Coordinates of C-alpha atoms in Angstrom, one line a residue:
Chain A
M1 CA -27.4 34.4 -23.3
S2 CA -29.7 32.3 -25.5
P3 CA -29.7 33.9 -29.2
R4 CA -33.3 35.3 -29.3
S5 CA -32.4 37.4 -25.9
S6 CA -29.3 38.3 -27.6
F7 CA -32.0 39.4 -30.3
A8 CA -33.7 41.3 -28.6
E9 CA -30.7 42.8 -26.3
A10 CA -29.3 44.1 -29.8
A11 CA -32.6 45.7 -30.2
R12 CA -32.7 47.1 -27.5
T13 CA -29.3 48.6 -28.0
R14 CA -29.7 50.2 -31.8
E15 CA -33.0 51.6 -30.3
R16 CA -31.0 53.6 -27.7
I17 CA -28.3 54.4 -29.6
V18 CA -30.9 55.9 -32.2
R19 CA -32.8 57.6 -29.1
A20 CA -29.5 59.9 -28.1
A21 CA -28.9 60.9 -31.6
I22 CA -32.3 62.3 -32.0
A23 CA -31.6 64.2 -28.8
E24 CA -28.5 65.4 -29.6
A25 CA -29.1 66.1 -33.6
S26 CA -32.3 67.9 -32.2
R27 CA -30.1 70.1 -30.1
I28 CA -26.7 70.7 -32.2
G29 CA -28.1 69.6 -36.0
L30 CA -28.2 66.0 -37.5
D31 CA -24.7 67.1 -39.6
S32 CA -22.8 68.1 -36.7
L33 CA -23.8 64.7 -34.5
T34 CA -20.6 62.8 -33.5
I35 CA -20.4 59.2 -33.1
G36 CA -17.7 60.1 -30.0
S37 CA -20.3 62.3 -28.3
L38 CA -22.8 59.4 -29.0
A39 CA -19.9 57.0 -27.4
D40 CA -19.7 59.5 -24.5
R41 CA -23.1 60.2 -24.1
L42 CA -24.2 56.5 -23.6
S43 CA -20.4 54.8 -21.9
M44 CA -20.3 53.2 -25.5
S45 CA -16.8 52.4 -27.1
K46 CA -17.6 54.5 -31.0
A47 CA -17.1 50.6 -32.6
G48 CA -20.1 49.9 -29.9
V49 CA -22.4 52.8 -31.2
I50 CA -21.3 52.4 -34.9
G51 CA -21.6 48.5 -35.1
P52 CA -25.9 48.6 -35.8
F53 CA -25.8 51.0 -38.6
G54 CA -22.7 50.6 -40.0
S55 CA -22.0 54.1 -40.9
R56 CA -22.7 57.2 -39.6
E57 CA -25.3 57.9 -42.3
N58 CA -27.1 55.0 -41.7
L59 CA -27.2 55.7 -38.4
Q60 CA -28.7 59.7 -39.6
Q61 CA -31.3 58.2 -41.4
A62 CA -32.2 55.9 -38.7
A63 CA -32.6 58.8 -36.5
L64 CA -34.5 60.5 -39.0
E65 CA -37.0 57.7 -39.6
Q66 CA -37.5 57.1 -35.8
A67 CA -37.9 60.8 -35.6
S68 CA -41.0 61.2 -38.7
H69 CA -42.1 57.5 -36.7
I70 CA -42.9 59.7 -33.5
F71 CA -44.4 62.2 -35.3
R72 CA -46.8 60.2 -37.2
T73 CA -47.9 58.1 -34.0
A74 CA -48.7 61.1 -32.1
V75 CA -50.8 63.0 -34.7
L76 CA -52.4 60.3 -36.0
T77 CA -52.9 57.6 -33.2
P78 CA -55.9 60.2 -31.9
L79 CA -57.8 59.6 -34.9
A80 CA -57.9 56.0 -35.3
D81 CA -61.7 55.5 -34.4
L82 CA -62.5 58.4 -36.9
P83 CA -64.1 58.5 -40.3
P84 CA -62.0 61.0 -43.0
G85 CA -64.1 64.3 -42.6
A86 CA -64.2 68.0 -40.0
L87 CA -64.1 66.2 -36.7
R88 CA -60.7 64.0 -38.0
L89 CA -58.9 67.0 -38.9
S90 CA -60.1 68.9 -36.1
R91 CA -58.7 66.1 -34.1
L92 CA -55.3 65.6 -36.1
I93 CA -54.7 70.1 -35.3
D94 CA -55.5 69.5 -31.4
A95 CA -52.9 66.3 -31.5
W96 CA -50.3 68.4 -34.3
I97 CA -50.7 71.2 -31.6
A98 CA -50.3 68.9 -28.9
Y99 CA -47.4 67.3 -30.4
L100 CA -45.7 70.7 -30.8
A101 CA -46.6 72.1 -27.4
D102 CA -44.6 69.7 -25.3
C103 CA -42.1 68.2 -28.3
P104 CA -40.7 65.1 -27.6
F105 CA -37.3 66.7 -29.2
P106 CA -35.4 68.7 -27.1
G107 CA -34.5 71.1 -30.2
G108 CA -38.2 71.6 -31.5
C109 CA -39.9 69.2 -34.6
F110 CA -37.2 67.3 -36.0
V111 CA -38.3 67.3 -39.3
T112 CA -38.5 71.1 -39.6
S113 CA -35.1 71.4 -38.4
T114 CA -33.3 69.1 -40.3
S115 CA -34.7 70.1 -43.4
T116 CA -33.7 73.7 -43.1
E117 CA -30.1 72.1 -42.5
F118 CA -29.9 69.8 -45.8
D119 CA -32.1 71.6 -48.2
G120 CA -29.2 72.8 -50.0
R121 CA -27.4 70.0 -49.5
P122 CA -27.9 67.1 -52.5
G123 CA -27.5 63.3 -51.0
P124 CA -29.1 61.0 -49.8
I125 CA -30.3 62.4 -45.9
R126 CA -32.0 65.0 -48.1
D127 CA -34.3 62.5 -50.3
H128 CA -35.0 61.6 -47.4
L129 CA -36.7 64.2 -45.8
R130 CA -37.9 65.1 -49.8
A131 CA -39.8 61.8 -49.2
T132 CA -41.4 62.5 -45.7
V133 CA -42.2 66.2 -46.5
F134 CA -43.9 65.4 -49.7
S135 CA -45.9 62.4 -47.8
W136 CA -47.1 64.5 -45.1
R137 CA -48.3 67.2 -47.6
T138 CA -50.2 64.7 -49.3
L139 CA -51.8 62.7 -46.5
L140 CA -52.9 66.6 -44.9
T141 CA -53.9 67.3 -48.2
T142 CA -56.3 63.9 -48.5
E143 CA -57.3 65.1 -45.1
I144 CA -58.2 68.3 -45.7
T145 CA -60.0 67.5 -48.9
A146 CA -62.1 65.1 -46.8
A147 CA -63.4 67.8 -44.0
Q148 CA -64.0 70.0 -47.0
A149 CA -66.5 68.0 -48.8
E150 CA -69.0 67.6 -45.6
S151 CA -70.0 71.8 -46.3
P152 CA -70.7 72.8 -49.4
A153 CA -69.9 76.4 -48.8
P154 CA -66.6 77.7 -51.2
H155 CA -63.3 76.7 -50.0
R156 CA -59.7 77.3 -50.2
P157 CA -58.3 74.9 -52.3
A158 CA -56.6 72.2 -50.4
D159 CA -53.0 72.6 -51.6
E160 CA -53.1 76.2 -50.3
I161 CA -54.5 75.0 -46.6
A162 CA -52.3 72.4 -46.4
T163 CA -49.4 75.1 -47.2
T164 CA -50.8 77.1 -44.4
L165 CA -50.9 74.9 -41.2
I166 CA -47.5 73.6 -42.1
G167 CA -46.2 77.3 -42.1
I168 CA -48.5 77.5 -39.1
S169 CA -46.4 74.4 -37.0
M170 CA -43.2 75.6 -38.0
S171 CA -44.1 79.6 -37.0
I172 CA -45.3 78.4 -33.4
N173 CA -42.4 76.0 -33.4
Q174 CA -40.2 79.2 -33.5
E175 CA -42.6 81.0 -31.0
I176 CA -41.9 78.2 -28.7
Q177 CA -38.3 76.8 -29.0
L178 CA -36.8 80.3 -29.7
L179 CA -39.5 83.1 -28.3
N180 CA -40.1 81.2 -25.5
D181 CA -43.8 82.3 -25.7
D182 CA -46.9 80.0 -23.7
S183 CA -49.2 82.2 -25.6
A184 CA -48.1 80.3 -29.3
P185 CA -49.8 77.0 -28.5
Q186 CA -53.9 78.9 -28.1
R187 CA -52.8 80.8 -31.1
G188 CA -51.6 78.4 -33.3
R189 CA -54.6 76.0 -32.8
S190 CA -57.5 78.8 -33.5
A191 CA -54.8 80.0 -36.6
M192 CA -54.8 76.5 -38.5
R193 CA -58.6 76.0 -37.3
H194 CA -59.4 79.0 -39.1
A195 CA -57.5 78.7 -42.2
A196 CA -59.2 74.9 -42.1
G197 CA -62.4 76.5 -42.2
L198 CA -63.5 74.4 -38.7
P199 CA -65.8 76.7 -37.0
Chain B
M1 CA -2.3 104.3 -50.3
S2 CA -3.7 107.1 -48.0
P3 CA -5.6 106.5 -45.1
R4 CA -9.0 106.9 -46.9
S5 CA -8.3 104.4 -49.2
S6 CA -6.6 101.6 -46.9
F7 CA -10.0 102.8 -44.6
A8 CA -11.9 102.1 -47.5
E9 CA -9.9 98.9 -48.8
A10 CA -10.6 97.6 -45.4
A11 CA -14.4 97.9 -45.2
R12 CA -14.7 96.2 -48.6
T13 CA -12.8 93.8 -47.6
R14 CA -14.4 93.0 -44.7
E15 CA -17.9 92.8 -46.4
R16 CA -16.2 90.4 -49.1
I17 CA -16.0 88.7 -46.1
V18 CA -19.3 88.6 -44.6
R19 CA -21.0 88.4 -47.8
A20 CA -19.0 84.4 -48.4
A21 CA -19.9 84.1 -44.7
I22 CA -23.4 84.3 -45.8
A23 CA -23.5 82.6 -48.9
E24 CA -21.6 79.2 -47.1
A25 CA -23.6 79.7 -44.0
S26 CA -26.9 79.5 -46.0
R27 CA -25.6 76.4 -47.4
I28 CA -24.4 74.4 -44.4
G29 CA -25.3 76.2 -41.3
L30 CA -24.3 79.3 -39.4
D31 CA -22.2 76.8 -37.1
S32 CA -20.9 74.3 -38.9
L33 CA -18.7 77.6 -41.0
T34 CA -15.1 77.5 -40.3
I35 CA -12.4 80.6 -41.0
G36 CA -10.9 77.8 -43.0
S37 CA -12.6 77.1 -45.6
L38 CA -13.6 80.6 -45.7
A39 CA -10.3 81.2 -46.3
D40 CA -10.0 78.7 -49.1
R41 CA -13.0 80.2 -50.8
L42 CA -11.7 83.9 -50.7
S43 CA -7.7 83.0 -51.2
M44 CA -6.9 84.9 -48.0
S45 CA -4.9 83.7 -45.1
K46 CA -7.0 82.4 -41.8
A47 CA -5.7 85.5 -40.0
G48 CA -6.7 87.8 -43.0
V49 CA -10.3 86.3 -42.9
I50 CA -10.9 86.9 -38.9
G51 CA -8.6 90.2 -38.7
P52 CA -11.6 92.6 -39.5
F53 CA -14.0 90.5 -36.8
G54 CA -11.2 89.2 -33.8
S55 CA -13.3 86.0 -33.8
R56 CA -15.2 83.8 -35.1
E57 CA -18.4 84.0 -33.3
N58 CA -17.7 88.3 -34.5
L59 CA -18.1 87.2 -38.0
Q60 CA -21.3 84.7 -36.8
Q61 CA -23.0 88.2 -35.8
A62 CA -21.9 89.9 -38.5
A63 CA -23.3 87.7 -41.0
L64 CA -26.3 87.6 -39.0
E65 CA -26.7 91.2 -39.1
Q66 CA -25.7 91.4 -42.9
A67 CA -28.0 88.7 -43.9
S68 CA -31.2 90.4 -41.7
H69 CA -30.4 93.7 -43.4
I70 CA -30.8 92.4 -46.5
F71 CA -34.0 91.2 -46.0
R72 CA -35.0 94.5 -44.6
T73 CA -33.7 96.3 -47.5
A74 CA -36.0 93.9 -50.0
V75 CA -39.3 93.7 -48.6
L76 CA -39.7 97.2 -46.9
T77 CA -37.8 99.2 -49.2
P78 CA -41.1 99.0 -51.9
L79 CA -43.3 99.8 -49.2
A80 CA -41.0 103.5 -49.0
D81 CA -43.8 105.8 -50.6
L82 CA -46.9 105.0 -48.9
P83 CA -48.9 105.1 -45.9
P84 CA -49.7 102.2 -43.3
G85 CA -52.6 100.5 -44.7
A86 CA -54.2 97.8 -46.9
L87 CA -52.2 98.5 -49.9
R88 CA -49.0 98.9 -48.3
L89 CA -49.6 95.0 -46.8
S90 CA -50.3 94.0 -50.0
R91 CA -46.9 95.8 -51.5
L92 CA -45.2 94.3 -48.5
I93 CA -46.6 90.4 -49.6
D94 CA -46.0 90.8 -52.6
A95 CA -42.0 92.0 -52.4
W96 CA -41.8 88.9 -49.2
I97 CA -42.9 86.4 -52.1
A98 CA -40.4 87.6 -54.3
Y99 CA -37.9 87.8 -52.0
L100 CA -38.3 84.1 -51.4
A101 CA -38.8 82.4 -54.7
D102 CA -35.8 84.5 -55.7
C103 CA -33.9 84.2 -52.3
P104 CA -30.3 86.1 -52.4
F105 CA -29.5 83.3 -50.0
P106 CA -28.1 79.8 -52.0
G107 CA -30.2 77.8 -48.9
G108 CA -32.9 80.3 -48.4
C109 CA -34.1 82.0 -45.6
F110 CA -31.4 83.0 -43.5
V111 CA -33.0 84.0 -40.5
T112 CA -35.1 80.7 -41.2
S113 CA -32.8 78.0 -41.2
T114 CA -30.2 79.9 -38.4
S115 CA -33.3 79.7 -36.1
T116 CA -34.0 76.0 -36.4
E117 CA -29.8 75.5 -35.6
F118 CA -30.0 77.8 -32.8
D119 CA -33.3 77.8 -30.9
G120 CA -31.9 75.4 -28.8
R121 CA -28.4 76.8 -28.0
P122 CA -28.2 79.9 -25.6
G123 CA -25.7 82.3 -26.5
P124 CA -25.3 85.7 -28.0
I125 CA -26.2 84.0 -31.5
R126 CA -29.5 83.0 -30.3
D127 CA -30.1 86.5 -28.3
H128 CA -29.7 87.8 -31.7
L129 CA -32.0 85.5 -33.4
R130 CA -34.8 85.8 -30.8
A131 CA -34.1 89.7 -31.1
T132 CA -34.1 89.8 -34.9
V133 CA -37.4 87.6 -34.9
F134 CA -39.4 89.3 -32.6
S135 CA -38.9 92.7 -34.3
W136 CA -40.0 91.2 -37.6
R137 CA -42.8 89.9 -35.7
T138 CA -44.0 93.4 -34.0
L139 CA -43.9 94.9 -37.3
L140 CA -45.6 92.7 -39.0
T141 CA -48.3 93.5 -36.7
T142 CA -48.7 96.8 -36.8
E143 CA -48.9 96.6 -40.7
I144 CA -51.6 94.5 -40.1
T145 CA -53.3 96.2 -37.6
A146 CA -52.5 99.5 -39.8
A147 CA -54.5 97.3 -42.6
Q148 CA -57.5 96.5 -40.7
A149 CA -58.2 99.5 -39.8
E150 CA -59.5 101.0 -43.2
S151 CA -62.4 97.8 -42.6
P152 CA -65.4 97.7 -40.2
A153 CA -65.7 93.6 -41.0
P154 CA -64.8 91.9 -37.9
H155 CA -60.8 90.6 -38.3
R156 CA -58.5 87.9 -37.3
P157 CA -55.9 89.8 -33.8
A158 CA -53.4 90.6 -35.4
D159 CA -51.0 88.6 -33.9
E160 CA -52.6 85.4 -35.0
I161 CA -52.0 86.6 -38.6
A162 CA -48.3 87.8 -37.9
T163 CA -47.9 83.8 -36.9
T164 CA -50.0 82.8 -40.0
L165 CA -47.9 84.9 -42.3
I166 CA -44.9 84.4 -41.0
G167 CA -45.3 80.7 -40.7
I168 CA -46.8 80.9 -44.8
S169 CA -43.2 81.8 -45.6
M170 CA -41.7 79.4 -43.3
S171 CA -43.5 76.3 -45.1
I172 CA -43.3 77.7 -49.1
N173 CA -39.2 78.4 -48.3
Q174 CA -39.3 74.8 -47.7
E175 CA -41.4 73.8 -50.8
I176 CA -38.9 76.0 -52.3
Q177 CA -36.1 75.1 -51.3
L178 CA -36.8 71.1 -50.3
L179 CA -39.3 70.0 -52.6
N180 CA -38.3 72.3 -55.4
D181 CA -42.3 73.5 -56.1
D182 CA -42.1 76.1 -58.6
S183 CA -45.8 76.9 -58.3
A184 CA -45.3 77.3 -54.3
P185 CA -44.5 81.6 -55.1
Q186 CA -47.9 81.8 -56.3
R187 CA -50.0 79.7 -53.5
G188 CA -48.1 81.0 -50.9
R189 CA -49.1 84.9 -52.1
S190 CA -52.7 83.2 -52.6
A191 CA -52.5 82.0 -48.7
M192 CA -50.6 85.2 -47.1
R193 CA -53.4 87.9 -48.6
H194 CA -56.5 85.8 -47.6
A195 CA -54.9 85.2 -44.1
A196 CA -54.8 88.8 -43.8
G197 CA -58.0 89.7 -45.5
L198 CA -56.7 91.3 -48.4
P199 CA -59.3 91.3 -51.4

């Protein structure tokens, strides 16, 4: 095997392990993830699973980073060609609801479940989650402010609307994952559009 | 010891174990709860901890039931003297925000964190959580409907408002527990009142 193809092979193995870790952690929690069960799932040795990361905690961090990347790609890619404003916020809401309705993670929104799991446990994973949630809140507030600038009507504060939209996403995630309620995505979309002041 | 005082003593021991289980599970998750760590925390034997419940799963169920009872007592007791309507819904929102701002559980809202932990794991605990969440949603929808009946203005659907209020409670729970944001309760209260159509 040439050095180049062996490098590509290592990257593919790493990605395979991260995807399996996300699937498993989404179901049982990031902290309950064990190298042994991942090794079984992937038909690999424990040393082979941990090797590319060096430690279980680094693997947990890699799973969190990849899950967050998958979310952002799903929700932000459809907006790429649109300038900030109401149409772009509307498109963002549609993509967010579609992501929740057909979630790529078997246990639902990965950051939501990991954040309730780790919010009381100081350490690097909690710090990573704080940064991820804070950055999404900031992005959302910026998009809401740009949409509001298009209309002279009085507005609710943009950070209050961000709190409401993030909340609706968590609420319908629960309705979909725990209550198996098929009407949740449509209700969530109406609730988000109303909260955001969209027609 | 008379039979009566020994019965009371057993009830007190059971309650002490349940309270410790809630505190521990709120921090590390209901599934990560171990009888060993509870025994250490309470300076009891493992047999003494498990004895009143018969199994770890029964102890988990008892913790869930007690946490749900604490929540309902905190949020519904202040409404006892009020007839259904806008004033009662307003009082409910105030009590809900006060509960989240000064949560009796160290890791924040217990049902929210346990529900993201167990939503992908079929079994009696998930069934218990489904029933708890469904019953709270139903109660809330009834209160919203009663408040809307007082005003002739056009209303959003009551179940959509219930989704939004539950969402805002989850969102500010995250802002308080993960982001340590002191402005979250005030923002959550404004967001809930606005979503509920209260002045």
